[in-house]
PDB file of C-alpha atoms in Angstrom:
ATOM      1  CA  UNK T   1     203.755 -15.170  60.937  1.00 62.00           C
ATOM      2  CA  UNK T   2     201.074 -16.595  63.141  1.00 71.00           C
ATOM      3  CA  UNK T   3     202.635 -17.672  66.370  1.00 91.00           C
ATOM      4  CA  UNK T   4     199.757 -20.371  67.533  1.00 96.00           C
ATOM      5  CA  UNK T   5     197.559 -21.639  65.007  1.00 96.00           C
ATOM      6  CA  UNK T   6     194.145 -23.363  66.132  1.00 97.00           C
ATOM      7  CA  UNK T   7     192.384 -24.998  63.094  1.00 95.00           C
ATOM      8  CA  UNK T   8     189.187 -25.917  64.106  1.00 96.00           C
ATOM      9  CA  UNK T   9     186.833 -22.713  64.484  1.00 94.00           C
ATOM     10  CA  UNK T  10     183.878 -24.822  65.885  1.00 95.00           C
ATOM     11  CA  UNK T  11     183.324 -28.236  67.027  1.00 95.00           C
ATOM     12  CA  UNK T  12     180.125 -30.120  68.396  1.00 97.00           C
ATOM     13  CA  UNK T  13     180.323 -32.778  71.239  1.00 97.00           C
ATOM     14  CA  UNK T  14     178.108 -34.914  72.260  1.00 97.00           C
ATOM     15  CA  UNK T  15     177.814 -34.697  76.538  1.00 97.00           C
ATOM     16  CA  UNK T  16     179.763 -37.667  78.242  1.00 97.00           C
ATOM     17  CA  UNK T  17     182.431 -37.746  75.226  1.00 97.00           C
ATOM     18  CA  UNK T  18     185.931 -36.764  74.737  1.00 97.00           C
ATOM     19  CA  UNK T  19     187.263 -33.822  72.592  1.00 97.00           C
ATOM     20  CA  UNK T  20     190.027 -32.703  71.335  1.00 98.00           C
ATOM     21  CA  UNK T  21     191.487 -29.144  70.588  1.00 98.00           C
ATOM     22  CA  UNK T  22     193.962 -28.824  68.601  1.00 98.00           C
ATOM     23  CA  UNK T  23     197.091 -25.915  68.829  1.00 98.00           C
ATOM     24  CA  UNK T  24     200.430 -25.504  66.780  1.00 97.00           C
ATOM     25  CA  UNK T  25     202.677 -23.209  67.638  1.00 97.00           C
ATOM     26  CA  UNK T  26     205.914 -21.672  66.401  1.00 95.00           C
ATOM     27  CA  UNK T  27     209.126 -20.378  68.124  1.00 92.00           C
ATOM     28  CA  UNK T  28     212.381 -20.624  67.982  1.00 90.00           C
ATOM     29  CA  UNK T  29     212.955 -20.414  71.690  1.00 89.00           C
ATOM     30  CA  UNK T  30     214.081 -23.444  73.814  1.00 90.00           C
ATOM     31  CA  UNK T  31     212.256 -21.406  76.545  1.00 88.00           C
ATOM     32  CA  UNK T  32     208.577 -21.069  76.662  1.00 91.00           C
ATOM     33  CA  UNK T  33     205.062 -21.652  78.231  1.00 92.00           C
ATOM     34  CA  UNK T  34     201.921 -23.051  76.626  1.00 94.00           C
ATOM     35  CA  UNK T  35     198.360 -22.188  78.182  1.00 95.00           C
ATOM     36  CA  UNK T  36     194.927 -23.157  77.346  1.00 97.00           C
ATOM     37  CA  UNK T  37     192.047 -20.906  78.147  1.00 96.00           C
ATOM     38  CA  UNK T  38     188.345 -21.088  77.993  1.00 97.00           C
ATOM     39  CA  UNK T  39     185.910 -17.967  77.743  1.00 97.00           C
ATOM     40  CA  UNK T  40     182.585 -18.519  78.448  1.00 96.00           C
ATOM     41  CA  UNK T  41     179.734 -16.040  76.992  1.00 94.00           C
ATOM     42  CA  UNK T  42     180.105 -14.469  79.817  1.00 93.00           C
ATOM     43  CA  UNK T  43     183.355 -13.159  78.541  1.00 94.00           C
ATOM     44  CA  UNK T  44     185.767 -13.765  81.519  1.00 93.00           C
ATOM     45  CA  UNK T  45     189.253 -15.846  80.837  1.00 94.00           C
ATOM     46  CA  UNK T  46     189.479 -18.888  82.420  1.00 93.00           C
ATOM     47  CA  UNK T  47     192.633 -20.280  82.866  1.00 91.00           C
ATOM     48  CA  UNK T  48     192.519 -24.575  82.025  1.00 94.00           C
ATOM     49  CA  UNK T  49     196.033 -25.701  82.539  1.00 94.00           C
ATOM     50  CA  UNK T  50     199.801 -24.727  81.843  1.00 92.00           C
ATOM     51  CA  UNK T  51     202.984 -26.627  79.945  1.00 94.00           C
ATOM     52  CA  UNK T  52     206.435 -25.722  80.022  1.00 92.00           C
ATOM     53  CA  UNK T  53     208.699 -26.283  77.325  1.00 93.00           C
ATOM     54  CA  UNK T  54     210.882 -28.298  79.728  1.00 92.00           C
ATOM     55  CA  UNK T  55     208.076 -29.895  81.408  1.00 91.00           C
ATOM     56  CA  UNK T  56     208.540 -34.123  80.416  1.00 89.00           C
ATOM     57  CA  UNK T  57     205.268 -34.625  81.296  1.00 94.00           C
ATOM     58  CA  UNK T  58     202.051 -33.743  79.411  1.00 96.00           C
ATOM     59  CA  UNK T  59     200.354 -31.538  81.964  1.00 95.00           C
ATOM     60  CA  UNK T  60     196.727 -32.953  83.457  1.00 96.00           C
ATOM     61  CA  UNK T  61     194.307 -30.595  85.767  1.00 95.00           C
ATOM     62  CA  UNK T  62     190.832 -32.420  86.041  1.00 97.00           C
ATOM     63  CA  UNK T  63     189.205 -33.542  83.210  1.00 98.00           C
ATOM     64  CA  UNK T  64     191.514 -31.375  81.045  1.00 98.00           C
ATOM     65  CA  UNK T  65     195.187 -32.879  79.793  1.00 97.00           C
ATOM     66  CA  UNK T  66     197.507 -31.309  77.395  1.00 97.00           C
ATOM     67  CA  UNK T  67     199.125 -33.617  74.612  1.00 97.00           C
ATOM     68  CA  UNK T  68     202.231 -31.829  74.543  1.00 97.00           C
ATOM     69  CA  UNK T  69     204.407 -33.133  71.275  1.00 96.00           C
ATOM     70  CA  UNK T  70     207.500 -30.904  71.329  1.00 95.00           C
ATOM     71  CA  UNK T  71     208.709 -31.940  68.142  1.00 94.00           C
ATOM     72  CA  UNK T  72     205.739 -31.235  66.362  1.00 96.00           C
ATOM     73  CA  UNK T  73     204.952 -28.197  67.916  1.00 96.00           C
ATOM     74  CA  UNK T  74     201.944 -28.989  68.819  1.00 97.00           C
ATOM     75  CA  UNK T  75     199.803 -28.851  72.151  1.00 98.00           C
ATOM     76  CA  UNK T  76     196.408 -30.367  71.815  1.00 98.00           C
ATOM     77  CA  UNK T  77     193.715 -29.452  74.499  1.00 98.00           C
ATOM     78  CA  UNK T  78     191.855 -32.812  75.630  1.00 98.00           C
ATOM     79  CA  UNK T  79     188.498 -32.539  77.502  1.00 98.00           C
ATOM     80  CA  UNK T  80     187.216 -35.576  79.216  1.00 97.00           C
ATOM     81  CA  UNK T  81     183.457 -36.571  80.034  1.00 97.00           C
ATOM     82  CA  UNK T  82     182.300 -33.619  78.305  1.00 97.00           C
ATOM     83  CA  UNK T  83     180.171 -31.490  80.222  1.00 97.00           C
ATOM     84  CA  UNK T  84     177.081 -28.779  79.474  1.00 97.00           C
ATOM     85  CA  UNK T  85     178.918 -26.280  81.051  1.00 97.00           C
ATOM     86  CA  UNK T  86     181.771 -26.737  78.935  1.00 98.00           C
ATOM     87  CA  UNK T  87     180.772 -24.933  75.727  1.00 98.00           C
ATOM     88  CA  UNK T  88     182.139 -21.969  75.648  1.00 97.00           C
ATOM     89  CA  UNK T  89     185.439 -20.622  73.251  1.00 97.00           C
ATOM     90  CA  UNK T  90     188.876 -22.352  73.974  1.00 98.00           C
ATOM     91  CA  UNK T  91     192.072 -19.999  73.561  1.00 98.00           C
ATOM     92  CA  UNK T  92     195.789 -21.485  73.511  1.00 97.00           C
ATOM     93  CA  UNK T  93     198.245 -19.457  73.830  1.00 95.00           C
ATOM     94  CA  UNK T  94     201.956 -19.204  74.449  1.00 94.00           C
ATOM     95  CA  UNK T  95     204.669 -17.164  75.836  1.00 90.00           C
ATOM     96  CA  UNK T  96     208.013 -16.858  75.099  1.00 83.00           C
ATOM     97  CA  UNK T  97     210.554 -15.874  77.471  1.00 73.00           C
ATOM     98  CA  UNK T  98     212.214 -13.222  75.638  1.00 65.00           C
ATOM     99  CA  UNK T  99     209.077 -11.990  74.963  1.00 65.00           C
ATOM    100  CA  UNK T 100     208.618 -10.238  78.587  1.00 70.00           C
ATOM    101  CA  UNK T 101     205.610 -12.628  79.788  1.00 73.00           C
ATOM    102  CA  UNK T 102     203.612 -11.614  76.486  1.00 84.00           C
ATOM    103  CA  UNK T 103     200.810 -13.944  75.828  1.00 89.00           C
ATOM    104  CA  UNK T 104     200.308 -15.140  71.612  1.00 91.00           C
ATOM    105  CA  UNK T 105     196.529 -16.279  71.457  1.00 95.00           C
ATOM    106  CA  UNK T 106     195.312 -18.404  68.598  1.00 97.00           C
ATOM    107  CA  UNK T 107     192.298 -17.995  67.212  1.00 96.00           C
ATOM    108  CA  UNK T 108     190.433 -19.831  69.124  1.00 97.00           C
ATOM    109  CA  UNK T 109     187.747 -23.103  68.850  1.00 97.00           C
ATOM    110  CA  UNK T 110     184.114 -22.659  70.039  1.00 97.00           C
ATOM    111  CA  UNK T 111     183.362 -25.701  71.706  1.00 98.00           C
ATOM    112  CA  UNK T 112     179.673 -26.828  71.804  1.00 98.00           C
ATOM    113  CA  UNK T 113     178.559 -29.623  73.965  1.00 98.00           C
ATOM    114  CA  UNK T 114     174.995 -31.497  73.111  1.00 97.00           C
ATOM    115  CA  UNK T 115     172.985 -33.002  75.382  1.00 95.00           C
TER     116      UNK T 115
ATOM    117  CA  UNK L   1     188.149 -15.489  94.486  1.00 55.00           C
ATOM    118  CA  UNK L   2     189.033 -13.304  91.816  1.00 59.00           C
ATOM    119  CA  UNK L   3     192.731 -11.338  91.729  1.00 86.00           C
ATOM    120  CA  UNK L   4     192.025  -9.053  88.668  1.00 93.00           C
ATOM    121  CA  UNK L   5     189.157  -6.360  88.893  1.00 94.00           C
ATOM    122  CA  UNK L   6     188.039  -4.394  85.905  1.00 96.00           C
ATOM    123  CA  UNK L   7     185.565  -1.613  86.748  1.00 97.00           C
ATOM    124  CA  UNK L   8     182.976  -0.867  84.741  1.00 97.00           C
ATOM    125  CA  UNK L   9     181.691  -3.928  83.406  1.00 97.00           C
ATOM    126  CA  UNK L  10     180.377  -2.538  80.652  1.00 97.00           C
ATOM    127  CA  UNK L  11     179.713   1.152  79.565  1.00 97.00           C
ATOM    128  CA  UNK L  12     177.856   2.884  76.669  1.00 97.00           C
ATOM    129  CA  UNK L  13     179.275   5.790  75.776  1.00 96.00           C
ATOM    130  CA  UNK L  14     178.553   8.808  72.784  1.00 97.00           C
ATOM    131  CA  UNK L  15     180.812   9.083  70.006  1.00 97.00           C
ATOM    132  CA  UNK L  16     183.599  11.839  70.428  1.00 97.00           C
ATOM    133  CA  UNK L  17     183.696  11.590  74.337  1.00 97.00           C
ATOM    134  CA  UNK L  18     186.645   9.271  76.605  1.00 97.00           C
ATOM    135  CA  UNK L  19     185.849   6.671  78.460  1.00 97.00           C
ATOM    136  CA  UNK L  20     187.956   5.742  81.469  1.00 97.00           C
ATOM    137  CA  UNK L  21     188.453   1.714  82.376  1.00 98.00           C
ATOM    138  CA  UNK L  22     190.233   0.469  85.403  1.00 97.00           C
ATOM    139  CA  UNK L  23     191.869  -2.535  85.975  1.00 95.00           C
ATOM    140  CA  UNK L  24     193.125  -3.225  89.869  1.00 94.00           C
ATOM    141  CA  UNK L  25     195.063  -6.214  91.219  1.00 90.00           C
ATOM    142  CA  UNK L  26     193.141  -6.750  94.018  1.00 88.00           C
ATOM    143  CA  UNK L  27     195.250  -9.248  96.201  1.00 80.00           C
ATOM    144  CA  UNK L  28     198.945  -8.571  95.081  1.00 76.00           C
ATOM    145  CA  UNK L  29     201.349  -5.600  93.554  1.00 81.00           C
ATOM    146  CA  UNK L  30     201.556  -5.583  89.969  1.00 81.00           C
ATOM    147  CA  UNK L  31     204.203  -4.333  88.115  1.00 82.00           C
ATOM    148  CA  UNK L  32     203.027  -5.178  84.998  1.00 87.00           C
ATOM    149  CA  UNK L  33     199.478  -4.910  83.326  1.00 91.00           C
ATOM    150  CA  UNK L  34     198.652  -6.010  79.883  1.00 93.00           C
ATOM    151  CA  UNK L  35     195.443  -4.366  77.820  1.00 96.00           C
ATOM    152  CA  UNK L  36     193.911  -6.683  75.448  1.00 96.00           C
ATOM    153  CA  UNK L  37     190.725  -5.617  73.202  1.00 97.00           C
ATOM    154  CA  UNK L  38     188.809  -8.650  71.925  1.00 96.00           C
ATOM    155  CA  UNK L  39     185.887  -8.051  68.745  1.00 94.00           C
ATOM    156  CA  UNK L  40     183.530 -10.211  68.995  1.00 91.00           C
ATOM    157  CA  UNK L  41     184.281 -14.159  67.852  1.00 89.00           C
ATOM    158  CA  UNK L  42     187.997 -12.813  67.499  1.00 93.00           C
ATOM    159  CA  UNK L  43     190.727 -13.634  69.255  1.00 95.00           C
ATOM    160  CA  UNK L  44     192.262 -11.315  72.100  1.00 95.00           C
ATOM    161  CA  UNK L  45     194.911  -8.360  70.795  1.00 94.00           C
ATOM    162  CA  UNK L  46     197.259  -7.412  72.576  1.00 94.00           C
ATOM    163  CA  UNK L  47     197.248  -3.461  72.628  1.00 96.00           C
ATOM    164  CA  UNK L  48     199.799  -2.712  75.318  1.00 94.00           C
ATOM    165  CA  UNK L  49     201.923  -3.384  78.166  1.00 92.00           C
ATOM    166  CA  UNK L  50     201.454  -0.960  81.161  1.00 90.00           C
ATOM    167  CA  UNK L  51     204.488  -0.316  83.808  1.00 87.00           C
ATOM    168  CA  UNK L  52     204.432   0.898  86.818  1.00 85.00           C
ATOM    169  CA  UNK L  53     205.977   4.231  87.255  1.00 84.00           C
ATOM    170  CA  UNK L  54     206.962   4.320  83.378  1.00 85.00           C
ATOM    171  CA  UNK L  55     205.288   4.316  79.705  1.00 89.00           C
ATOM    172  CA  UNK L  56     203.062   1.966  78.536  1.00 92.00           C
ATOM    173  CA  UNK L  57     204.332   0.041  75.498  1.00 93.00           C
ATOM    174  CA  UNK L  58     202.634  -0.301  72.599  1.00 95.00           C
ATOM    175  CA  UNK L  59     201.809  -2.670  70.105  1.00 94.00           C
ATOM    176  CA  UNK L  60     202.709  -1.695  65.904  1.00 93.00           C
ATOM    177  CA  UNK L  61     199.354  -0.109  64.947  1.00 94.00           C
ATOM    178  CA  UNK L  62     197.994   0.676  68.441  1.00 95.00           C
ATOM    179  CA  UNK L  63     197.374   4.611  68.597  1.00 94.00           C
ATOM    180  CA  UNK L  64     199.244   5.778  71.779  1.00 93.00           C
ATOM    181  CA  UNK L  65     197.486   8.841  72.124  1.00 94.00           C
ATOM    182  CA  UNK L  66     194.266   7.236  71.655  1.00 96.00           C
ATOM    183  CA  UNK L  67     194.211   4.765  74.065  1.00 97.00           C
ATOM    184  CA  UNK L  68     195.982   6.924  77.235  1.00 96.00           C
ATOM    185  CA  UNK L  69     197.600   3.732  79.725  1.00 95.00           C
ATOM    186  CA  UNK L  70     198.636   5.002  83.273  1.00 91.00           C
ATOM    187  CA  UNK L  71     200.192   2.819  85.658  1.00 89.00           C
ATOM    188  CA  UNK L  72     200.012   4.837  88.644  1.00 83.00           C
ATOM    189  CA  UNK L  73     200.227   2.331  91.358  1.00 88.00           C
ATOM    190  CA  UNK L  74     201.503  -1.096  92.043  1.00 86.00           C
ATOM    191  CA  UNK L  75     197.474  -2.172  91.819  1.00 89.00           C
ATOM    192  CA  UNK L  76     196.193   0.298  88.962  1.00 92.00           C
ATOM    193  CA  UNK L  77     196.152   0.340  85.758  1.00 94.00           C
ATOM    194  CA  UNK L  78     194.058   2.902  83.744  1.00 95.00           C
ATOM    195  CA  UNK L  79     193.085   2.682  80.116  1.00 97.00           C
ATOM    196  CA  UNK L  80     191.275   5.883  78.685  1.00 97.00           C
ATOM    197  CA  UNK L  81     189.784   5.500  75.277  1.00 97.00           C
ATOM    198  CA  UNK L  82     189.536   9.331  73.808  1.00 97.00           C
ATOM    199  CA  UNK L  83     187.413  10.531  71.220  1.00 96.00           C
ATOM    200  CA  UNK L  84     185.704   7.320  71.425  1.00 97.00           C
ATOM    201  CA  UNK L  85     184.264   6.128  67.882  1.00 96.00           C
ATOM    202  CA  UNK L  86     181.648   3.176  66.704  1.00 96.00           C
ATOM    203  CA  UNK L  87     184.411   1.270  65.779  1.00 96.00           C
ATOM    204  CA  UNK L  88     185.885   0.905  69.061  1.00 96.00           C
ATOM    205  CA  UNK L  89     183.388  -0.955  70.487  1.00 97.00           C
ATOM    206  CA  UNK L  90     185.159  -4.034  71.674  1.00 97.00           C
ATOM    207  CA  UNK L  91     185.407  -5.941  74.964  1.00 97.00           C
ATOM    208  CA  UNK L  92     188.827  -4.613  76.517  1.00 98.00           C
ATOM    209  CA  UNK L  93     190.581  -7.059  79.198  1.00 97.00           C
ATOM    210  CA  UNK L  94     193.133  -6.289  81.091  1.00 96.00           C
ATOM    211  CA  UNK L  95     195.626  -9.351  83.183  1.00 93.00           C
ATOM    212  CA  UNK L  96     198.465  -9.051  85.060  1.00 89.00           C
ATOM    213  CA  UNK L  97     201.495 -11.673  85.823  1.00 79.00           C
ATOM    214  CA  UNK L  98     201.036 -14.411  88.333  1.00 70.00           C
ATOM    215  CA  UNK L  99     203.346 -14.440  91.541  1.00 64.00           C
ATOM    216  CA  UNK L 100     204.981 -18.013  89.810  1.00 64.00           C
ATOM    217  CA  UNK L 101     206.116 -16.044  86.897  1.00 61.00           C
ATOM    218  CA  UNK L 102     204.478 -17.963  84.316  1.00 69.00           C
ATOM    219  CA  UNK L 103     200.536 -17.695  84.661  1.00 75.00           C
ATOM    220  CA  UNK L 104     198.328 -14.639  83.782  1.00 83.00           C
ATOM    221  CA  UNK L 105     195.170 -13.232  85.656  1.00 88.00           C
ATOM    222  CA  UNK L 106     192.694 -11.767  83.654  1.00 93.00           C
ATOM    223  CA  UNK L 107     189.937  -9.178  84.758  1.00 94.00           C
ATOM    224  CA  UNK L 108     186.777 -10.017  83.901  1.00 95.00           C
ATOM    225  CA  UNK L 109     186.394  -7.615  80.907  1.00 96.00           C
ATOM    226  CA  UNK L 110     185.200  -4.370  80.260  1.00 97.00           C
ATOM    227  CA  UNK L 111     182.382  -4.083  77.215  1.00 97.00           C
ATOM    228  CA  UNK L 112     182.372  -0.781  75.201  1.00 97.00           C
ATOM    229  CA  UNK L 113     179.855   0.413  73.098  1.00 97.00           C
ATOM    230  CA  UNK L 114     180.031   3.662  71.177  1.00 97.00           C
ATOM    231  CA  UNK L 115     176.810   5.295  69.868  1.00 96.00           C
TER     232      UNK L 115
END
């Protein structure tokens, strides 16, 4: 069964604007770590921002904030004042404990931003 | 700066012959290395976990024998593609585990053609 499920294979943004990625995941471990990476054409991983399973707070880190909703499972990627330089292919991702520091990627969503 | 080296950046290679990639930790010890190999608009797959001083460990449906892992030092990792085919052509990444225990450094990616 798919661990993280990202829904959206592409999305357009207009420059200035908010979006919103979206990410569902599925474990049955109290324990466990959601990331959100971008990859650039360039090809290099670039890590956005981390949230623990235990974390209260939804994590922030610049123009980038995760919507963490435990009960839903879900752990939406939202990108502020969209920028040029932001398209590029978003990645979340999640490891479980147990799962010796593993990382689950979803398919990812290719962000494009318009001018 | 970056902590994860991968070295070559890209390599073209004829079908039949190996291929060598390294991935080096460049400003702490790594015990653990993890080989991901990305196709192009795909997500990354994990294809194995590399230990210092022991096996690698595989993924279910990753040839062992094809892909040759040696974790020979605490900054080292080795991935050796044999008998390299068309069809594995990908872009291979390597990461490591962060010194907080929950974040991942990746290498900036190795791309492989096979002609």
């Amino acid at each position: 069964a798919q661990k993280i499920t990202q829904t959206q294979p592409g999305m357009f943004v207009q420059e200035k604007e908010a979006v919103t990625l979206d990410c569902t995941y599925d474990t049955s471990d109290q324990s466990y770590g959601l990331f959100w990476y971008k990859q650039p054409s360039s090809g290099e991983m670039i890590f956005l921002i981390y949230q623990g399973s235990y974390d209260e707070q939804n994590a922030t880190e610049g123009r980038y904030s995760l919507n963490f909703q435990k009960a839903r499972k879900s752990a939406n990627l939202v990108i502020s004042a969209s920028q040029l330089g932001d398209s590029a292919m978003y990645f979340c991702a999640m490891r479980e404990v147990p799962n010796d520091y593993k990382l689950s990627f979803g398919a990812g969503t290719t962000v494009t931003v318009r001018a | 700066g970056a902590v994860v080296s991968q070295h070559p950046s890209w390599v073209i290679c004829k079908s039949g012959t190996s291929v060598k990639i390294e991935c080096r930790s460049l400003d702490f010890q790594a015990t653990t290395m993890f080989w991901y190999r990305q196709f192009p608009k795909q997500s990354l797959m994990l294809m194995a976990t590399s230990n210092e001083g022991s096996k690698a460990t595989y993924e279910q449906g990753v040839e062992k024998d094809k892909f040759l892992i040696n974790h020979a030092s605490l900054t080292l990792s080795t991935l050796t593609v044999t008998s390299a085919h068309p069809e594995d052509s990908s872009f291979y990444i390597c990461s490591t585990e962060g010194l907080a225990g929950f974040e991942q450094y990746f290498g900036p990616g190795t791309r492989l053609t096979v002609t």
